[in-house]
PDB file of C-alpha atoms in Angstrom:
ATOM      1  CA  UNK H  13      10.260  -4.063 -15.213  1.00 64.00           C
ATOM      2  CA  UNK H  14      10.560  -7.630 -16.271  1.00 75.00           C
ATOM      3  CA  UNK H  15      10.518 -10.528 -14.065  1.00 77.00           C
ATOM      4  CA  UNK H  16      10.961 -14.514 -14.669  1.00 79.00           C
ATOM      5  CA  UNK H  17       9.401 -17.092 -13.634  1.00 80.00           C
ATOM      6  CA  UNK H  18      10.911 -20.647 -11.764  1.00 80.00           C
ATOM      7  CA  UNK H  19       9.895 -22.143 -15.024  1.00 84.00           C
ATOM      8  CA  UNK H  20      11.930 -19.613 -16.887  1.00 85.00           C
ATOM      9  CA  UNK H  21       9.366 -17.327 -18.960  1.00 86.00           C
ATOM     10  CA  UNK H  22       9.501 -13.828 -18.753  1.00 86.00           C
ATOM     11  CA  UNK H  23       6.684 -10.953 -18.081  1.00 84.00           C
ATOM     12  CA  UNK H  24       6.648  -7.034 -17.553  1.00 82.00           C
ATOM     13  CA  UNK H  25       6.010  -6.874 -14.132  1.00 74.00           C
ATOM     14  CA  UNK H  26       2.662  -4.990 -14.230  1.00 75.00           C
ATOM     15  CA  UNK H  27       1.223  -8.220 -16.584  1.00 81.00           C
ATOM     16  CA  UNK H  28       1.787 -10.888 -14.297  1.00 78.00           C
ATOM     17  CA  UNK H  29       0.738  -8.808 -11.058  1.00 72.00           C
ATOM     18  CA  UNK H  30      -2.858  -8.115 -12.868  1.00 76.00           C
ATOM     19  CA  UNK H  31      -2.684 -11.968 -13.584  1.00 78.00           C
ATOM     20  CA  UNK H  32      -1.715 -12.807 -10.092  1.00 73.00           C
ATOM     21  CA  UNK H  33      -4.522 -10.487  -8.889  1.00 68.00           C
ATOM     22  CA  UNK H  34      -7.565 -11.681 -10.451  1.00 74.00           C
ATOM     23  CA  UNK H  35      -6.412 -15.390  -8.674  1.00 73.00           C
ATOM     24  CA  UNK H  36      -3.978 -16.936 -11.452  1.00 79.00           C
ATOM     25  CA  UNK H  37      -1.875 -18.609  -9.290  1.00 78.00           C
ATOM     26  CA  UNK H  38       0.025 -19.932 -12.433  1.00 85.00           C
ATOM     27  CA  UNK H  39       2.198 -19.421 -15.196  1.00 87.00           C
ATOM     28  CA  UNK H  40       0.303 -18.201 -18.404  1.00 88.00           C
ATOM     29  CA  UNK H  41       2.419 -20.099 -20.723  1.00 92.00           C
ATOM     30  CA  UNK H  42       3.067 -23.302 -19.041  1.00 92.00           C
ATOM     31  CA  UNK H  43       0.673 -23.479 -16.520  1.00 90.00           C
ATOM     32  CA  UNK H  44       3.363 -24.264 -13.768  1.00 86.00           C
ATOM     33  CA  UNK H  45       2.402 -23.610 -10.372  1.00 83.00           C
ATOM     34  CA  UNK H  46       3.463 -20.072  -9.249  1.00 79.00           C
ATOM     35  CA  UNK H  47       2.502 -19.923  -5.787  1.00 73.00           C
ATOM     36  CA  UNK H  48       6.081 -20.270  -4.081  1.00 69.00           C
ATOM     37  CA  UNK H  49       7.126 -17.382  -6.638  1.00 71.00           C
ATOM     38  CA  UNK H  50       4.425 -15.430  -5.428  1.00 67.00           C
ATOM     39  CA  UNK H  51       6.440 -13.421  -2.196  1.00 67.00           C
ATOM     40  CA  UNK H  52       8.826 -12.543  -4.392  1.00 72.00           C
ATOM     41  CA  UNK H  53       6.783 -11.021  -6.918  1.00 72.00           C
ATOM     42  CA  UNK H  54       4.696  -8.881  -3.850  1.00 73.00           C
ATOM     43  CA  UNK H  55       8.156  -7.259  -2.962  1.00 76.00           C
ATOM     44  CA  UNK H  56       8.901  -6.390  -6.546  1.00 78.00           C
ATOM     45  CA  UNK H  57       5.397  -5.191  -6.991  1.00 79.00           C
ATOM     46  CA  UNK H  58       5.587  -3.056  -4.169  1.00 84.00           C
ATOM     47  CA  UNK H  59       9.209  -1.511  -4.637  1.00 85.00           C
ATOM     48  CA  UNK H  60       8.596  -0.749  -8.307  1.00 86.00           C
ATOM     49  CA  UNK H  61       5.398   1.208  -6.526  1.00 87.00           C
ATOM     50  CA  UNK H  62       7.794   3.309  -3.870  1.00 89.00           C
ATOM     51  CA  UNK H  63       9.753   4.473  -7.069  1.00 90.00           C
ATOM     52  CA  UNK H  64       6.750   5.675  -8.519  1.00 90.00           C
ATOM     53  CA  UNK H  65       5.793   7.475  -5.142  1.00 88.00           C
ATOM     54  CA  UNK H  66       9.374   9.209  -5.211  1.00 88.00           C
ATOM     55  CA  UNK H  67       9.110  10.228  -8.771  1.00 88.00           C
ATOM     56  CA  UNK H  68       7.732  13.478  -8.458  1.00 86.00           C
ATOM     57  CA  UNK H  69       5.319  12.805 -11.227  1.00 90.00           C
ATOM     58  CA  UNK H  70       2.283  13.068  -9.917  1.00 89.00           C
ATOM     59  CA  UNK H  71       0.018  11.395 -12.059  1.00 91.00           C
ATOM     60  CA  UNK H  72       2.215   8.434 -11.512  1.00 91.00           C
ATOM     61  CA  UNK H  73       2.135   8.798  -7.784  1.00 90.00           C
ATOM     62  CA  UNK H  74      -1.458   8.863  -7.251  1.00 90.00           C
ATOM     63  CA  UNK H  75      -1.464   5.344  -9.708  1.00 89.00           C
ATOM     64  CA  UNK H  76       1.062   4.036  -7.173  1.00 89.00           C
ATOM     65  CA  UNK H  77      -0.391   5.562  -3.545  1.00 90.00           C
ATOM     66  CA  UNK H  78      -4.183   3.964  -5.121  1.00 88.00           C
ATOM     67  CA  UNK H  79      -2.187   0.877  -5.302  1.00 85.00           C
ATOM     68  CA  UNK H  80      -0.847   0.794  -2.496  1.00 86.00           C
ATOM     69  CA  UNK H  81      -3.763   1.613  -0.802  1.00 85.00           C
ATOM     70  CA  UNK H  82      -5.699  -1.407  -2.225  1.00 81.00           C
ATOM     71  CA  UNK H  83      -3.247  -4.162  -1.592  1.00 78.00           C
ATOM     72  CA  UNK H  84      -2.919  -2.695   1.822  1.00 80.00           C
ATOM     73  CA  UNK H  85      -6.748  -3.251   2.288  1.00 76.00           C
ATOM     74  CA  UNK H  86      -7.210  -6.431   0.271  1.00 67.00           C
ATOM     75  CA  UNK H  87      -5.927  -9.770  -0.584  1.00 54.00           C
ATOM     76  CA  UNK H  88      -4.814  -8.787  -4.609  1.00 53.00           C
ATOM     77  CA  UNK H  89      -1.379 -10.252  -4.198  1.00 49.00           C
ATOM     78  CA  UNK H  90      -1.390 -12.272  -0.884  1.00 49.00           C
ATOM     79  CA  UNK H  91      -3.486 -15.133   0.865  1.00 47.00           C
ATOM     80  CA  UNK H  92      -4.568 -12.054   3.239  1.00 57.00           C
ATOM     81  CA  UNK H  93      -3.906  -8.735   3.313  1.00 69.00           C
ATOM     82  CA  UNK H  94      -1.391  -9.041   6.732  1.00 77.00           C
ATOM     83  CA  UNK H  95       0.981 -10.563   4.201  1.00 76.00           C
ATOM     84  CA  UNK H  96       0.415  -7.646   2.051  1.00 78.00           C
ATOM     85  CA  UNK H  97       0.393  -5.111   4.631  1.00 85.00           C
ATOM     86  CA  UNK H  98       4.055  -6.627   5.811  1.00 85.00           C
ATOM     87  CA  UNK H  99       5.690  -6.312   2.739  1.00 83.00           C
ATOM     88  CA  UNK H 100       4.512  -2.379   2.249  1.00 86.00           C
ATOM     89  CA  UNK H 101       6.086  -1.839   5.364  1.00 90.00           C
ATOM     90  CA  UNK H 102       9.386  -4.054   4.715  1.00 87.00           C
ATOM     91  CA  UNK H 103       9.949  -2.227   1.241  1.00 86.00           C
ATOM     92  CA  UNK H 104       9.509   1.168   3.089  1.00 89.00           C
ATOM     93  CA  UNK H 105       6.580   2.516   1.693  1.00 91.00           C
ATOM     94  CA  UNK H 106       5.125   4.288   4.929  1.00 93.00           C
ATOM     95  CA  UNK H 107       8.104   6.819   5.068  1.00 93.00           C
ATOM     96  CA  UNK H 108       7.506   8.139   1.080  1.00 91.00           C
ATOM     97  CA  UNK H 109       3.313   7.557   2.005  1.00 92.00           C
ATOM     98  CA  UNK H 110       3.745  10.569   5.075  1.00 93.00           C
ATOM     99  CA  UNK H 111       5.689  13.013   2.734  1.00 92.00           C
ATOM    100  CA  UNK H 112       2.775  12.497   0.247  1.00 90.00           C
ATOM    101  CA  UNK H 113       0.422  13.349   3.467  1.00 89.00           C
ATOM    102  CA  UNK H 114       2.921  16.434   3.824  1.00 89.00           C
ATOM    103  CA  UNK H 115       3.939  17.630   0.943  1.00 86.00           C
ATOM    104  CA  UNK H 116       1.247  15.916  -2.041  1.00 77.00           C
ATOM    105  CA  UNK H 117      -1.450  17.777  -3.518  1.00 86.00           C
ATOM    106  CA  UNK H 118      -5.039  17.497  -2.065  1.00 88.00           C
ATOM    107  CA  UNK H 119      -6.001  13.801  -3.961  1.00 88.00           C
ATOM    108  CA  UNK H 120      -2.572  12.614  -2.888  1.00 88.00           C
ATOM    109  CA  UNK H 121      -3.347  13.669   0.447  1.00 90.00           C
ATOM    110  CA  UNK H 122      -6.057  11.636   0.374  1.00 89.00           C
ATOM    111  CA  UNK H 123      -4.839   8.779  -1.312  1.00 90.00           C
ATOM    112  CA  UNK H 124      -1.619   8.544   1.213  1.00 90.00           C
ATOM    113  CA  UNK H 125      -4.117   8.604   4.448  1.00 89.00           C
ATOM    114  CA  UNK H 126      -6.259   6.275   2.821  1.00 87.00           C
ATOM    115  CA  UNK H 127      -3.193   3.737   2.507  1.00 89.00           C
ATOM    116  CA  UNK H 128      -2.259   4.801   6.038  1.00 90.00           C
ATOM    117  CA  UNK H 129      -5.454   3.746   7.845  1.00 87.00           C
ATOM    118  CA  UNK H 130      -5.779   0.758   5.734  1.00 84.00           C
ATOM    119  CA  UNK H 131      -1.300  -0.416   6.845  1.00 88.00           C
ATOM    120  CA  UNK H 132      -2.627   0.711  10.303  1.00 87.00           C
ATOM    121  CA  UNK H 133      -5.735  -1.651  10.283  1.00 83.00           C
ATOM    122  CA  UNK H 134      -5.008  -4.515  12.635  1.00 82.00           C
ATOM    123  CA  UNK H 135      -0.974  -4.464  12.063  1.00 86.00           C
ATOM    124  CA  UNK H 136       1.267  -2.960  15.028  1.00 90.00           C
ATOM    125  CA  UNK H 137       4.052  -3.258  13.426  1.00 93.00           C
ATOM    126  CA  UNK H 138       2.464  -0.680  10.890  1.00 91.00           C
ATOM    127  CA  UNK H 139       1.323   0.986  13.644  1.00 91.00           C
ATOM    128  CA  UNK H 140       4.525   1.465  15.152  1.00 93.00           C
ATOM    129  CA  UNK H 141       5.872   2.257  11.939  1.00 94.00           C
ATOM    130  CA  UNK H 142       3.550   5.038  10.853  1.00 93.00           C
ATOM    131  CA  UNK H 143       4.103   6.924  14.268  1.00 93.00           C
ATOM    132  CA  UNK H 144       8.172   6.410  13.506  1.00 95.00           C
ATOM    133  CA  UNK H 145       7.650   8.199  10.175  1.00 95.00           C
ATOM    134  CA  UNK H 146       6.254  10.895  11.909  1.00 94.00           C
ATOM    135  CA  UNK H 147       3.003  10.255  10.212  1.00 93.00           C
ATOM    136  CA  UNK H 148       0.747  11.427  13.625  1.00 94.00           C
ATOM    137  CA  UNK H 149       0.796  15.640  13.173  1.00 94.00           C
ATOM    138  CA  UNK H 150       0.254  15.281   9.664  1.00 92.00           C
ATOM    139  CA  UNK H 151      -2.508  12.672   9.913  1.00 92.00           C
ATOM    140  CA  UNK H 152      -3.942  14.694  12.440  1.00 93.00           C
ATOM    141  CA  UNK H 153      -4.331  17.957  10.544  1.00 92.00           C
ATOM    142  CA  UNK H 154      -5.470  16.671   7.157  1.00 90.00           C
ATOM    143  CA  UNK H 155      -8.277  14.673   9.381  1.00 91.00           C
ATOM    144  CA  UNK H 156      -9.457  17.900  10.980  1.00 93.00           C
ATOM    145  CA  UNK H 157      -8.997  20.279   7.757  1.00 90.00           C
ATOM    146  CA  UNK H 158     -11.030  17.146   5.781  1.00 89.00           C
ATOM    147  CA  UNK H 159     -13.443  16.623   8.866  1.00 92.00           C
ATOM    148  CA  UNK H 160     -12.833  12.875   8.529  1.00 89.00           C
ATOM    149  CA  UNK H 161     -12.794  12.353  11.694  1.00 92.00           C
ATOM    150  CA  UNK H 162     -15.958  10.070  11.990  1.00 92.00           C
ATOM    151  CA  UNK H 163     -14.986   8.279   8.708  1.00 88.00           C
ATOM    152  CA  UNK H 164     -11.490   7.433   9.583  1.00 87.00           C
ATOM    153  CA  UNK H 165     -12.719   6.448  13.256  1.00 89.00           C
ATOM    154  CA  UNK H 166     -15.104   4.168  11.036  1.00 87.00           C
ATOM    155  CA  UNK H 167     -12.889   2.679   8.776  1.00 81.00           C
ATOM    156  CA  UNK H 168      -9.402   2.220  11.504  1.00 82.00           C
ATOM    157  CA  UNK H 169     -10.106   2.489  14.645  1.00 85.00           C
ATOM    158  CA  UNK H 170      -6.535   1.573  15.727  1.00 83.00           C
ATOM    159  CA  UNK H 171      -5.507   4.189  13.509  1.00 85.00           C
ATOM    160  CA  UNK H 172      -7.551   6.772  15.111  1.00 90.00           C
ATOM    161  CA  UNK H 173      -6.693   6.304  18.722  1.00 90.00           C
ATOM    162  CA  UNK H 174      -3.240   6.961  17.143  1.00 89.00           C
ATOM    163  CA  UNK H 175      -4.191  10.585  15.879  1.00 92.00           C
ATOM    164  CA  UNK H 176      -6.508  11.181  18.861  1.00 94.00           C
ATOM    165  CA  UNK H 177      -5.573   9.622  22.020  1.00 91.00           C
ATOM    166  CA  UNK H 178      -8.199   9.462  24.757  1.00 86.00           C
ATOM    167  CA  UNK H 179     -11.375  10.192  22.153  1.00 84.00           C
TER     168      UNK H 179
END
């Protein structure tokens, strides 16, 4: 997936995320300031993920939910992860995270509420999202079958009096 630059060079996609991660803010052959490319290169990031999650491969999907999950909880890509968590939601992520919750194998199942709490964690929008997606049931019985319930009470506590109103 290759992407360009403002100052016209090209990278895979993958390459200049990893570069953007580790707080490169600028072009590796030029040294021209990237920052104002940077949004763009979040939503690329993130919808070359969601293909990934819909692939049915599920090597590749638990690579892409871990993702997902990280840039949800962190500041990789983005001055803070808000920014992050925005964009996940804008690209539609949350929708293709639940069916991993419903329908993935036991480490996607953890991988997808992982991401989940971590969208959830201080971000309504995400909030209101994740209930939209029908995310609640699901979330609900892989927290009881996992007995997460203290960890993910821990960890998102907005998240939590989501799956368990009035606890």
């Amino acid at each position: 997936d290759p992407v360009t630059t403002p100052c016209d060079h090209t990278f895979c996609l993958e390459c200049i995320t990893a570069n953007w991660s580790h707080g490169n803010r600028s072009c590796p052959v030029c040294r021209g300031n990237l920052d104002a490319f940077g949004a763009t290169m979040i939503h690329r990031h993130i919808r070359s993920l969601i293909v990934k999650l819909r692939s049915g491969n599920v090597p590749k999907q638990i690579a892409a939910a871990t993702a997902l999950c990280n840039l949800a909880a962190n500041n990789q890509l983005a001055a803070n992860n808000q920014v992050n968590q925005d964009a996940i939601r804008e690209a539609g992520a949350i929708p293709h995270l639940v069916a991993l919750l419903q329908f993935g194998n036991p480490h996607l199942q953890v991988i997808a509420s992982a991401a989940l709490c971590n969208l959830a964690l201080n971000n309504q929008a995400n909030q209101a999202a994740i209930i939209g997606a029908g995310a609640i049931p699901h979330l609900k019985s892989f927290i009881e079958r996992e007995n997460l319930k203290p960890r993910v009470q821990q960890i998102s506590p907005e998240l939590f009096l989501l799956v368990f109103p009035g606890e």
